Coordinates of C-alpha atoms and ligand atoms in Angstrom, one line a residue:
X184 CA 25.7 0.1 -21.2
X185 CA 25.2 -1.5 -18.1
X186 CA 25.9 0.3 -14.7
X187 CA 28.6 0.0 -13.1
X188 CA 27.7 -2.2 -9.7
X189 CA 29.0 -5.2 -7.9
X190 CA 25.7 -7.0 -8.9
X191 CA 26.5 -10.4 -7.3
X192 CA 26.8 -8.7 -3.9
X193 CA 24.0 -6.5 -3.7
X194 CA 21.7 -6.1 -0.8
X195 CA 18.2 -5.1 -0.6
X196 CA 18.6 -1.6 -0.4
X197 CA 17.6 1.4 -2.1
X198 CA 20.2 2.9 -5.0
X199 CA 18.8 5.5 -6.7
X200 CA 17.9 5.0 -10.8
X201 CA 18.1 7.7 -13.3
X202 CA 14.6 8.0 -13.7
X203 CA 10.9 7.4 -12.1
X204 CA 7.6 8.0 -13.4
X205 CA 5.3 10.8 -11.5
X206 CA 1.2 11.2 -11.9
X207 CA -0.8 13.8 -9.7
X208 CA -4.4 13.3 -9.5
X209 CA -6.2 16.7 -9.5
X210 CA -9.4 17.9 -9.7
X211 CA -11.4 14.2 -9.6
X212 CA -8.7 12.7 -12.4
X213 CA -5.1 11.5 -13.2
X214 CA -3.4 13.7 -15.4
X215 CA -1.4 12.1 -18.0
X216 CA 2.0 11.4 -16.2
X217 CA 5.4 11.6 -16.8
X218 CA 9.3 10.3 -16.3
X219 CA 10.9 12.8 -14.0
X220 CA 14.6 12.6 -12.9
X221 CA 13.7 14.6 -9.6
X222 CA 13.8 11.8 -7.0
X223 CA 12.4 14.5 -4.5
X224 CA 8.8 14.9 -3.3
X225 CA 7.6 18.7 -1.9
X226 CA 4.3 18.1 0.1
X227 CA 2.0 20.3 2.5
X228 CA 2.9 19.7 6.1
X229 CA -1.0 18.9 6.2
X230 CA -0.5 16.2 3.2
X231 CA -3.3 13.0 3.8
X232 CA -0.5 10.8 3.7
X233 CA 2.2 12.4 6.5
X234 CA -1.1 13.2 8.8
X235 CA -2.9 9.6 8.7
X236 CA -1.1 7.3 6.3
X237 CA -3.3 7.6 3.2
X238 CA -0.7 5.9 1.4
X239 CA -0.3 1.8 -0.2
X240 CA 2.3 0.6 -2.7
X241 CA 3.4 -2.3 -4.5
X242 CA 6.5 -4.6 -5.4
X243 CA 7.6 -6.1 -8.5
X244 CA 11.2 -7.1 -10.4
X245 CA 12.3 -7.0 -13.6
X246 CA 14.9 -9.6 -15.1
X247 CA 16.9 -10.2 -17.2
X248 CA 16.4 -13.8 -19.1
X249 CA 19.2 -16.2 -20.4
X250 CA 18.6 -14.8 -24.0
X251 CA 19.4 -11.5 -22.6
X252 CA 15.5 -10.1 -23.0
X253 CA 14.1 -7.6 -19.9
X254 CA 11.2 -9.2 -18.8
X255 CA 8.2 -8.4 -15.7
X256 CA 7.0 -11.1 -13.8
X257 CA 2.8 -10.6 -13.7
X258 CA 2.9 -7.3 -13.3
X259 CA -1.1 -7.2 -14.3
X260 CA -1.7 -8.8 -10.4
X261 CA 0.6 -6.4 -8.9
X262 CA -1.9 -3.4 -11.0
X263 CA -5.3 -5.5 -9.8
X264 CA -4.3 -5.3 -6.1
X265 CA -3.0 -1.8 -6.3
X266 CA -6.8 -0.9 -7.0
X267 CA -7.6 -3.0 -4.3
X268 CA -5.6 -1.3 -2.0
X269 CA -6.6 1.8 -3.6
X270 CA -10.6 1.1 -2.8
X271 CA -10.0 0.4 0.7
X272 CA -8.1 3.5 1.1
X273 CA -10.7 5.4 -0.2
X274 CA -7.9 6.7 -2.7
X275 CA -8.4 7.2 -6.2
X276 CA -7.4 3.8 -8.7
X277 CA -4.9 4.3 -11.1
X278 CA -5.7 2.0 -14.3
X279 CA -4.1 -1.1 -14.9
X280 CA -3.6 -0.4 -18.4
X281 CA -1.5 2.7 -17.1
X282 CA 0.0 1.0 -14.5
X283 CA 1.7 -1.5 -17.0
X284 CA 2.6 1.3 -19.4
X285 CA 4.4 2.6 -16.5
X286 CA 6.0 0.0 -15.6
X287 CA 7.2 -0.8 -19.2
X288 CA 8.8 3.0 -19.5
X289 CA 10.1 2.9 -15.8
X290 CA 12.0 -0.4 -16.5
X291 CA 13.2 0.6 -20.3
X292 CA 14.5 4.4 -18.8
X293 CA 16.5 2.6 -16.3
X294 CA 17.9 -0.2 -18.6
X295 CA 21.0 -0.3 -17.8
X296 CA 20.2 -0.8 -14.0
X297 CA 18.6 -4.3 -14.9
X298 CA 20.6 -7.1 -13.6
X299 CA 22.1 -9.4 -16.0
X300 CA 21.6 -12.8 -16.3
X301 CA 22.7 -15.6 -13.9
X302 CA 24.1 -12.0 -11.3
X303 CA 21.5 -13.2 -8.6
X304 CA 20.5 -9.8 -8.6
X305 CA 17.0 -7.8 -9.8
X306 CA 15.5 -4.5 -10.9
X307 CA 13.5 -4.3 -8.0
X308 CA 10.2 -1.8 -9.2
X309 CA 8.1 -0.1 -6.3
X310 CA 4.7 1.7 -7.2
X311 CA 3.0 3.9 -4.6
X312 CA 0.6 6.5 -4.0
X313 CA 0.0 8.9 -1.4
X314 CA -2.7 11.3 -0.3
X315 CA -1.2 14.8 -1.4
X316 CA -3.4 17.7 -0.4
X317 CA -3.8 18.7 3.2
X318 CA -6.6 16.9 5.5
X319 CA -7.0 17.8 9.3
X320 CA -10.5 16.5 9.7
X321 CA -9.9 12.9 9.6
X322 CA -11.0 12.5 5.5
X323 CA -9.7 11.3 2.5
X324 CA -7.6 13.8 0.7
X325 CA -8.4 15.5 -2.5
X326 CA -5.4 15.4 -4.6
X327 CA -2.7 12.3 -4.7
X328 CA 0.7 11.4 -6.5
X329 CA 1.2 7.8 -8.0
X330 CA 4.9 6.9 -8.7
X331 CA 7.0 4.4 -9.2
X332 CA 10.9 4.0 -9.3
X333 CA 13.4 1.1 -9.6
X334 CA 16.5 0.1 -7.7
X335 CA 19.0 -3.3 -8.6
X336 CA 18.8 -5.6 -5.1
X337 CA 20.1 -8.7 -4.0
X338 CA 18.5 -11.2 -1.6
X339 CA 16.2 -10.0 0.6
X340 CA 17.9 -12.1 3.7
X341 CA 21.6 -12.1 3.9
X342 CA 22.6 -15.3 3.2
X343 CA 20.6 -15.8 0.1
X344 CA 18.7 -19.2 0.7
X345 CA 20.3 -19.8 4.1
X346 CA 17.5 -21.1 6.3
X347 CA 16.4 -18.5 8.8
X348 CA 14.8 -18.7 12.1
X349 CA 11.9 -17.2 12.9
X350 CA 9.4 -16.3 15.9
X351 CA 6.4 -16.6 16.7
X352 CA 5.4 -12.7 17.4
X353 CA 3.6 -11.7 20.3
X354 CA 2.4 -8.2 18.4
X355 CA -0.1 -7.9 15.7
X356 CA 0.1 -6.8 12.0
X357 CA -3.1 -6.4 11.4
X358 CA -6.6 -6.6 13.2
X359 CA -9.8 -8.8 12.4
X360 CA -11.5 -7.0 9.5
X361 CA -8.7 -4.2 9.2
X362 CA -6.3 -3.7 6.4
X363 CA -4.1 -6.9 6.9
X364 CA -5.4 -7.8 2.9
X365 CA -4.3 -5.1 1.3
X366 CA -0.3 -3.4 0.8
X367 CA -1.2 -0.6 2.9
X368 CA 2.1 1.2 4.3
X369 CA 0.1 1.5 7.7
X370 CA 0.7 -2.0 8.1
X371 CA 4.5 -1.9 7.8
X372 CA 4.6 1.0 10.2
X373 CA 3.0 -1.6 12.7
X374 CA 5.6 -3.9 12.2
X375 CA 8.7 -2.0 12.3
X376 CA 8.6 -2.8 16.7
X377 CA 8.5 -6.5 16.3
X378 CA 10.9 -6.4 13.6
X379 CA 13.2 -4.5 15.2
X380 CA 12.8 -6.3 18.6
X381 CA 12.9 -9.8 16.5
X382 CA 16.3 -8.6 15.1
X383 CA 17.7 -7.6 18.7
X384 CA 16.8 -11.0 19.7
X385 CA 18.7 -12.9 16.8
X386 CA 15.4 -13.6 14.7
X387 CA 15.5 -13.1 11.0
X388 CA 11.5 -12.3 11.5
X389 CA 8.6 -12.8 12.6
X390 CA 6.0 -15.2 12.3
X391 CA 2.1 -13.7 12.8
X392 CA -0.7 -15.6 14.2
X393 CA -4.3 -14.5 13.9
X394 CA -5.0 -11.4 15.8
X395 CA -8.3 -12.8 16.8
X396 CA -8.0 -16.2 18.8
X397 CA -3.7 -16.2 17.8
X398 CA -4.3 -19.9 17.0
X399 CA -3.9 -19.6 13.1
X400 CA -0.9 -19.2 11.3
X401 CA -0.9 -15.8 9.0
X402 CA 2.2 -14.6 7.6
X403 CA 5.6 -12.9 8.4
X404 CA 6.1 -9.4 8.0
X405 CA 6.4 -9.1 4.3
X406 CA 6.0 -13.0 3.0
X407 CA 3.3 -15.2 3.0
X408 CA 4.1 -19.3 4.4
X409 CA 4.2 -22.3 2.4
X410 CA 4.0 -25.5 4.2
X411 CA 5.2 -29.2 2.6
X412 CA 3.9 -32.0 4.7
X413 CA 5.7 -35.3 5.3
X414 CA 4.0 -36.7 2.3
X415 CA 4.9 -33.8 -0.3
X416 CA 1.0 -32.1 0.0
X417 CA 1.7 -28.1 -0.3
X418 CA -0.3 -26.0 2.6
X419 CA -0.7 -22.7 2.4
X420 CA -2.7 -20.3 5.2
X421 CA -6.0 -18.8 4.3
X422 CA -7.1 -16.0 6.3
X423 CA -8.8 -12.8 5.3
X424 CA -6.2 -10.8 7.3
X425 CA -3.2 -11.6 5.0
X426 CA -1.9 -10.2 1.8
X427 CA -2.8 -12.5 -1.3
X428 CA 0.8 -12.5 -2.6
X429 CA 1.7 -13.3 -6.0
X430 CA 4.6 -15.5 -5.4
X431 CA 2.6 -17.5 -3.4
X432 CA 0.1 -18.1 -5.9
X433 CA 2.0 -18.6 -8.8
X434 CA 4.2 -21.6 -6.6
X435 CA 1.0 -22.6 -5.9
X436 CA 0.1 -23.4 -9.8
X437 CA 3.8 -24.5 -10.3
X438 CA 3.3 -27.3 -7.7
X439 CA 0.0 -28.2 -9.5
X440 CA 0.8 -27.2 -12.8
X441 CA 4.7 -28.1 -13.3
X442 CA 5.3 -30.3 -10.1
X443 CA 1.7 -32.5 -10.3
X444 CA 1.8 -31.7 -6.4
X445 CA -1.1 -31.7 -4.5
X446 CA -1.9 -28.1 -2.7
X447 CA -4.2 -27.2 -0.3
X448 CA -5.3 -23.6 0.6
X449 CA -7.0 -23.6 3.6
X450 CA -6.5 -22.1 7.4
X451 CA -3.6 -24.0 9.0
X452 CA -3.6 -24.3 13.2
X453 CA -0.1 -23.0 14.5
X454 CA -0.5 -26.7 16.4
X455 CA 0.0 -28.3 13.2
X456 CA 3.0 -26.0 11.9
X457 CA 5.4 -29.1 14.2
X458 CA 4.1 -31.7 11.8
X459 CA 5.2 -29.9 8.5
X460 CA 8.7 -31.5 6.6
X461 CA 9.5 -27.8 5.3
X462 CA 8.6 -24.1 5.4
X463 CA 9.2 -21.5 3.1
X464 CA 8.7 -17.5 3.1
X465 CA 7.2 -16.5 -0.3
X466 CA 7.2 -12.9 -1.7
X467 CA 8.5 -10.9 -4.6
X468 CA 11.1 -9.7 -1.8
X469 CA 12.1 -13.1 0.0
X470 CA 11.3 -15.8 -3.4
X471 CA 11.1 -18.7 -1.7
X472 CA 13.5 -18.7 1.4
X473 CA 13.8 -21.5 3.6
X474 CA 12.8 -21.5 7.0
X475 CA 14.8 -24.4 9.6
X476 CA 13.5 -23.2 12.3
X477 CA 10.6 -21.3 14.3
X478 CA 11.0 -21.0 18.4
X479 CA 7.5 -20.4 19.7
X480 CA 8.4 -18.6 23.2
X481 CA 11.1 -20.7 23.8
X482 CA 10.2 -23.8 22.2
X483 CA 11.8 -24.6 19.1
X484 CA 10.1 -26.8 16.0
X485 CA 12.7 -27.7 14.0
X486 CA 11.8 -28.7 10.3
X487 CA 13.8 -31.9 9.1
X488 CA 15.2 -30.1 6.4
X489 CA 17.9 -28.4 9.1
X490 CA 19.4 -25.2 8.7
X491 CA 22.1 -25.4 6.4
X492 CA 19.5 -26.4 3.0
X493 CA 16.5 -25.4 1.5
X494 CA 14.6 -28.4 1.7
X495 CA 13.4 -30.9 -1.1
X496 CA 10.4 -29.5 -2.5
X497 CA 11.0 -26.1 -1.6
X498 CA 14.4 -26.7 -3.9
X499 CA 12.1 -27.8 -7.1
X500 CA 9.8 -24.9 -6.1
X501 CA 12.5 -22.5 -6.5
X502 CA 14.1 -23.6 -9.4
X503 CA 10.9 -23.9 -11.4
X504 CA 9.7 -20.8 -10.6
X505 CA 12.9 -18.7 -10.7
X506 CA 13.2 -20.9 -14.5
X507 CA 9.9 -19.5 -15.3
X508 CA 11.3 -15.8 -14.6
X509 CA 14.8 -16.0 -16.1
X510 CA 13.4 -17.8 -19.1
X511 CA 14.8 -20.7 -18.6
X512 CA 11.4 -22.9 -18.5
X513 CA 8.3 -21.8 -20.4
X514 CA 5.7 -19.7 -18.7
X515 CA 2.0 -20.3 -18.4
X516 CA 0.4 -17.7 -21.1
X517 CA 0.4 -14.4 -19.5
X518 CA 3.0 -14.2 -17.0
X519 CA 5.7 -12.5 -18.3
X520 CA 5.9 -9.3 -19.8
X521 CA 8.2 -8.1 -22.4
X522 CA 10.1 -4.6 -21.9
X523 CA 11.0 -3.8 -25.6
Ligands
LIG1852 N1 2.9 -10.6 2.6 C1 3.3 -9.3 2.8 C2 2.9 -8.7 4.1 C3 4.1 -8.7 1.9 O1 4.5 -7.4 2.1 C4 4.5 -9.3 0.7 C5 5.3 -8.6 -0.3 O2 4.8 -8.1 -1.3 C6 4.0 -10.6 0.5 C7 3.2 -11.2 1.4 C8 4.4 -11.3 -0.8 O3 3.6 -10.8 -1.9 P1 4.1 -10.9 -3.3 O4 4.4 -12.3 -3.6 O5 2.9 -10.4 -4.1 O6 5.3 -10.0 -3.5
LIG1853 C1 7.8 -7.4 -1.7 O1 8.2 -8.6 -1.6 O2 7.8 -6.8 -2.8 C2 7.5 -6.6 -0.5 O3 6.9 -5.6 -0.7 C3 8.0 -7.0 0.8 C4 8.7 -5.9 1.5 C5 8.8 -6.3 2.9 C6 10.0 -5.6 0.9

């Protein structure tokens, strides 16, 4: 039976599910893991991941489709760059095939927590892992704990697809040949200031330029840009130092694929950003939400879509790809898994 929750005006916060699934990696392997209603975590006060971080995770949703099935949207790319965050943590990788068993028993076990159809809300599915055993030296740690839970949320802006404003940051998120790439928490922690200053200052968030020459656009805290140009071409930023997120990519192949737009992935100069129709922040979190406008120290570049609509393209983008996950359009082969 489904829980009882206001689905339609749910935040993106955390509410805790009935149950998560735990694996401790001991002795140079995984052991064979388990669901676990204990939502606590006992660690060393030396653990790898409360001394220097040691710790990457990943996000993913489950939803519920107009014939009422539980589905996962590519949960396979969410595995593959788990493993890359895994390598560059020096952490141990947890198998895909694993990975998608767990996230097939984490969604069934918390079933009823699944949005339903046409709600606007989302089982929301977060997979981590940590560095459990105590380092001092500075080393990887022996032992780790993969886990995942799930939590229902609503939009990840208030507002739903209210255009935001944005700002062009004057901190970092990641450095030149650092760990910008991968979903490390380390590079959270180094946004939380900029964030939290962007908030105080009436920004929604914050948009990253290159920490090497800051002339290139990256991406915002936890979404990667989409740029349509005056003559319907999509743009997307290339850079080494951003996460390769797979909303982005997969609007990317709608455009192609579904929209017959032409798309370009390539580095984009902040100078150009005042030339673009629309702008859109793309992540499993945000979709696709518009962005009206972005004030570079004081100067604003305001997109002719305004701030009160998503604009045109960004629209069809939306709706194809959000048909694709509800079910509501057929999906290229592959991207969306079944939770029987
Ligand atoms: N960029 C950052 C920094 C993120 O945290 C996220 C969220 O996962 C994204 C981009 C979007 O990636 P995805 O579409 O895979 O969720
Ligand atoms: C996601 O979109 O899944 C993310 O991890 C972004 C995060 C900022 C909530």
């Amino acid at each position: 039976m489904s829980a009882n929750l206001d689905w339609g005006n749910l935040g993106f916060g955390y509410i805790k599910t009935p149950l998560r699934y735990v694996s401790n990696f001991k002795d140079g392997k995984w052991d064979d893991g388990a669901m676990t209603d204990n939502d606590q975590i006992t660690l060393t006060e030396c653990a790898g991941v409360l001394q220097y971080a040691q710790t990457a995770f990943e996000g993913l949703k489950a939803y519920t489709t107009e014939h009422g099935k539980i589905v996962t949207f590519r949960p396979d790319l969410n595995a593959e760059r788990m493993t890359e965050s895994a390598k560059r943590l020096e952490m141990p990788v947890f198998p895909k095939e694993r990975f998608l068993e767990a996230v097939d028993k984490v969604v069934a076990a918390n079933r009823d927590y699944v949005p339903p159809y046409g709600s606007g809300a989302t089982l929301y599915i977060r997979p981590y892992m940590f560095g459990s055993s105590a380092v001092i030296g500075v080393k990887p740690a022996q032992e780790y704990q993969f886990r995942m839970f799930a939590t229902p949320v609503g939009p990840y802006f208030k507002g739903g697809v209210k255009p935001l404003t944005i700002r062009v940051s004057d901190f970092d998120r990641a450095a030149p040949h650092g760990t910008g790439h991968i979903k490390a928490g380390l590079n959270y922690a180094m946004s939380l200031h900029a964030i939290v200053d962007a908030h105080e200052k009436g920004f929604d968030e914050n948009m990253y330029l290159d920490p090497g020459t800051r002339t290139y656009v990256e991406e915002t805290g936890g979404a990667n840009f989409l740029f349509v140009t005056k003559d319907g071409k999509i743009v997307t930023p290339k850079s080494d130092s951003i996460l390769p997120s797979i909303t982005r990519r997969s609007l990317c192949y709608v455009a192609e694929k579904y929209l017959g737009l032409t798309v370009e992935h390539r580095p984009v100069k902040f100078s150009e950003v005042k030339d673009f129709a629309e702008c859109g922040l793309c992540g499993t979190a945000a979709v696709i939400s518009p962005v009206g406008k972005i004030n570079d120290h004081g100067k604003e570049i305001c997109f002719p879509s305004g701030m009160n609509e998503m604009g045109k393209i960004t629209k069809k983008l939306y709706d194809t790809l959000t048909g694709i996950q509800m079910g509501r359009i057929e999906a290229p082969e592959g991207w969306i898994r079944e939770i029987k």
